[in-house]
Amino acid sequence: FGGITANLGAVGLGAESGGNWRRVIIEKPFGKDVDSAKTLNRELHENLSEHQIYRIDHYLGKETVQNIMVFRFANGFIEPLWNRHHIDHVQITVAESVGVEHRGAYYEEAGALRDMIPNHLLVLLGFVAMEPPNSFESQAVREEINKVLDAIQPLAPEQVLTHAVRGQYGEGTTPGGEQVPAYRSSPAVDPASRTETFAALKVQMDNWRWAGVPFYMRTGKRLPAQYTEIAIQFKKAPLTMFKDTATETVNPDMLVLRIQPDEGIQMSFGAKIPGPSMRVGTVNMDFCYADYFGNKPATGYETLIYDCMSGDATLYKHADTVEKGWEIVQSVMDVWSALPPRDFPNYAAGTWGPEAAGALLRNDKRRWRRIKTPQP
Ligand code: BG6
């Protein structure tokens, strides 16, 4: 990207003159770690001003991602609950049922962590955790997202062992019943590859709103579903009034923001099961986008390219945001490369990742939300 923008600059295509604009959209990877991201930003800035650089992250263009802001800031009822007093923890899942397909050469260098977490998953986390911006102007929104990233405590090397999990899929069966080969048998992949196709991370934030509230993230290829969601688990009621009933076995109250597919918002809570005895069961209130707005399939890119043409950078990434994203995962990358995995492949295609991903939450007396898998 540095070379391309240098050449654009050399032939005068970077210069904005006579009231005309010149903008360059840049797709990830924005480097592969903190240092290379800084180098790339420096190279870009040699020929372009920051306001001309549009770093695209297609998750920011997804309607449901933008709706997180609307849900939180256009509705008075939710904001008072949106903090450490009421929220126990947050789970972000970006699951893909596809394998690495024909991108083996790129993926071997990247892996699940680099490919997804510093960019897409942190975008989702940023929208969930940000403070209300003063306006929806690009600078105001970007500043709040950057504050969230600044507040995330980077993991110390010894914490990486307990707060981060990696996995690689072996052969297995998709939910549709198809037998699929292991990652190591994919085109352009080393048959002894140590690249991870699954990554999970627990992070915490040093700020008043979120102190003590863990955010768990997981993403991977060849999982049982193609599905992205954010699940916000609320704290239990302070008093277990119905303790002599079946209440304690009821699932905790949960708000699920379904990003894709089947976009919507679901609230799960306890309700009395009709009958003479007091029994409490979990019920769901469910809003589906399709019911109200129809189905408008979009990847996110459509919105973003239009925004760039109209000069709106709100949903694009500033140089700082990219560098901060890398800073959060740098210690994980360092420890993982210093200690190559010995147990790969450690999950079968068509399952929810390695056993250690479950243990990450079990150690905190929590568990991943059970996500429905498509039936064959
Ligand atoms: C890309 C990653 O940025 O996002 C891919 O490089 C991944 O590996 C894709 O499959 C996921 O995007 P979406 O929109 O399908 O969730």
PDB file of N, CA and C in Angstrom, residues 45 58 60 64 67 93 98 101 106 118 129 152 168 183 193 195 217 237 253 276 278 288 293 313-314 321 330:
ATOM      1  N   HIS A  45       1.282   8.638   5.130  1.00  0.00           N
ATOM      2  CA  HIS A  45       1.281  10.075   5.418  1.00  0.00           C
ATOM      3  C   HIS A  45       2.322  10.842   4.615  1.00  0.00           C
ATOM      4  N   HIS A  58     -15.058  -3.618   6.916  1.00  0.00           N
ATOM      5  CA  HIS A  58     -16.436  -3.737   6.430  1.00  0.00           C
ATOM      6  C   HIS A  58     -17.441  -3.989   7.553  1.00  0.00           C
ATOM      7  N   LEU A  60     -17.772  -2.126  10.083  1.00  0.00           N
ATOM      8  CA  LEU A  60     -18.326  -0.821  10.424  1.00  0.00           C
ATOM      9  C   LEU A  60     -19.457  -0.426   9.482  1.00  0.00           C
ATOM     10  N   THR A  64     -26.365  -3.645  11.259  1.00  0.00           N
ATOM     11  CA  THR A  64     -26.603  -4.057  12.644  1.00  0.00           C
ATOM     12  C   THR A  64     -25.498  -3.577  13.571  1.00  0.00           C
ATOM     13  N   ASN A  67     -26.402  -0.134  14.238  1.00  0.00           N
ATOM     14  CA  ASN A  67     -27.596  -0.109  15.078  1.00  0.00           C
ATOM     15  C   ASN A  67     -27.264  -0.256  16.559  1.00  0.00           C
ATOM     16  N   THR A  93     -19.104 -13.244  19.593  1.00  0.00           N
ATOM     17  CA  THR A  93     -18.803 -14.429  18.789  1.00  0.00           C
ATOM     18  C   THR A  93     -18.871 -14.075  17.314  1.00  0.00           C
ATOM     19  N   VAL A  98     -17.352 -21.682   7.157  1.00  0.00           N
ATOM     20  CA  VAL A  98     -16.468 -21.971   6.018  1.00  0.00           C
ATOM     21  C   VAL A  98     -15.046 -22.239   6.524  1.00  0.00           C
ATOM     22  N   GLU A 101     -10.769 -21.872   2.556  1.00  0.00           N
ATOM     23  CA  GLU A 101     -11.065 -21.800   1.121  1.00  0.00           C
ATOM     24  C   GLU A 101      -9.788 -21.586   0.286  1.00  0.00           C
ATOM     25  N   TYR A 106      -2.546 -16.206   2.129  1.00  0.00           N
ATOM     26  CA  TYR A 106      -2.699 -15.059   3.039  1.00  0.00           C
ATOM     27  C   TYR A 106      -2.888 -15.543   4.477  1.00  0.00           C
ATOM     28  N   PRO A 118      -7.986  -7.691  15.940  1.00  0.00           N
ATOM     29  CA  PRO A 118      -7.668  -6.262  16.075  1.00  0.00           C
ATOM     30  C   PRO A 118      -8.580  -5.380  15.242  1.00  0.00           C
ATOM     31  N   ALA A 129     -18.980  -0.808  24.026  1.00  0.00           N
ATOM     32  CA  ALA A 129     -18.397  -0.264  25.258  1.00  0.00           C
ATOM     33  C   ALA A 129     -18.246   1.250  25.261  1.00  0.00           C
ATOM     34  N   ILE A 152      -8.518  -0.754  27.304  1.00  0.00           N
ATOM     35  CA  ILE A 152      -8.331  -2.207  27.387  1.00  0.00           C
ATOM     36  C   ILE A 152      -6.935  -2.501  27.916  1.00  0.00           C
ATOM     37  N   GLN A 168      -6.691 -24.925  15.935  1.00  0.00           N
ATOM     38  CA  GLN A 168      -6.642 -25.155  14.473  1.00  0.00           C
ATOM     39  C   GLN A 168      -7.537 -26.354  14.180  1.00  0.00           C
ATOM     40  N   TYR A 183      -7.508 -28.117   8.098  1.00  0.00           N
ATOM     41  CA  TYR A 183      -6.870 -26.884   7.616  1.00  0.00           C
ATOM     42  C   TYR A 183      -5.551 -27.210   6.923  1.00  0.00           C
ATOM     43  N   SER A 193       1.387 -26.869   9.331  1.00  0.00           N
ATOM     44  CA  SER A 193       1.128 -25.484   9.718  1.00  0.00           C
ATOM     45  C   SER A 193       0.807 -25.325  11.208  1.00  0.00           C
ATOM     46  N   THR A 195      -0.455 -22.292  12.117  1.00  0.00           N
ATOM     47  CA  THR A 195      -1.332 -21.108  12.091  1.00  0.00           C
ATOM     48  C   THR A 195      -2.654 -21.443  12.765  1.00  0.00           C
ATOM     49  N   MET A 217     -14.093 -12.731  23.692  1.00  0.00           N
ATOM     50  CA  MET A 217     -14.260 -12.714  22.235  1.00  0.00           C
ATOM     51  C   MET A 217     -13.831 -14.066  21.691  1.00  0.00           C
ATOM     52  N   ALA A 237     -30.645 -11.124  39.848  1.00  0.00           N
ATOM     53  CA  ALA A 237     -31.380 -10.263  40.779  1.00  0.00           C
ATOM     54  C   ALA A 237     -30.682 -10.349  42.142  1.00  0.00           C
ATOM     55  N   ASP A 253     -30.559 -13.371  32.728  1.00  0.00           N
ATOM     56  CA  ASP A 253     -31.127 -12.452  31.728  1.00  0.00           C
ATOM     57  C   ASP A 253     -30.040 -12.090  30.728  1.00  0.00           C
ATOM     58  N   PRO A 276     -50.245 -24.349  38.680  1.00  0.00           N
ATOM     59  CA  PRO A 276     -50.502 -24.106  40.112  1.00  0.00           C
ATOM     60  C   PRO A 276     -49.229 -23.862  40.925  1.00  0.00           C
ATOM     61  N   MET A 278     -45.163 -22.528  41.494  1.00  0.00           N
ATOM     62  CA  MET A 278     -44.319 -21.427  41.007  1.00  0.00           C
ATOM     63  C   MET A 278     -43.097 -22.016  40.304  1.00  0.00           C
ATOM     64  N   CYS A 288     -36.817  -8.964  14.874  1.00  0.00           N
ATOM     65  CA  CYS A 288     -36.079  -9.376  13.672  1.00  0.00           C
ATOM     66  C   CYS A 288     -36.140  -8.238  12.664  1.00  0.00           C
ATOM     67  N   PHE A 293     -38.148  -4.348   8.286  1.00  0.00           N
ATOM     68  CA  PHE A 293     -37.486  -3.618   7.201  1.00  0.00           C
ATOM     69  C   PHE A 293     -37.236  -4.483   5.971  1.00  0.00           C
ATOM     70  N   ALA A 313     -16.021  10.141   6.966  1.00  0.00           N
ATOM     71  CA  ALA A 313     -15.059   9.128   7.443  1.00  0.00           C
ATOM     72  C   ALA A 313     -15.468   8.509   8.785  1.00  0.00           C
ATOM     73  N   THR A 314     -16.690   8.801   9.241  1.00  0.00           N
ATOM     74  CA  THR A 314     -17.101   8.314  10.568  1.00  0.00           C
ATOM     75  C   THR A 314     -16.870   6.822  10.715  1.00  0.00           C
ATOM     76  N   THR A 321      -6.509   4.326  15.583  1.00  0.00           N
ATOM     77  CA  THR A 321      -7.375   3.185  15.923  1.00  0.00           C
ATOM     78  C   THR A 321      -6.713   1.885  15.487  1.00  0.00           C
ATOM     79  N   GLN A 330      -0.763  -7.417  20.609  1.00  0.00           N
ATOM     80  CA  GLN A 330       0.679  -7.656  20.379  1.00  0.00           C
ATOM     81  C   GLN A 330       1.267  -8.697  21.339  1.00  0.00           C
TER      82      GLN A 330
END
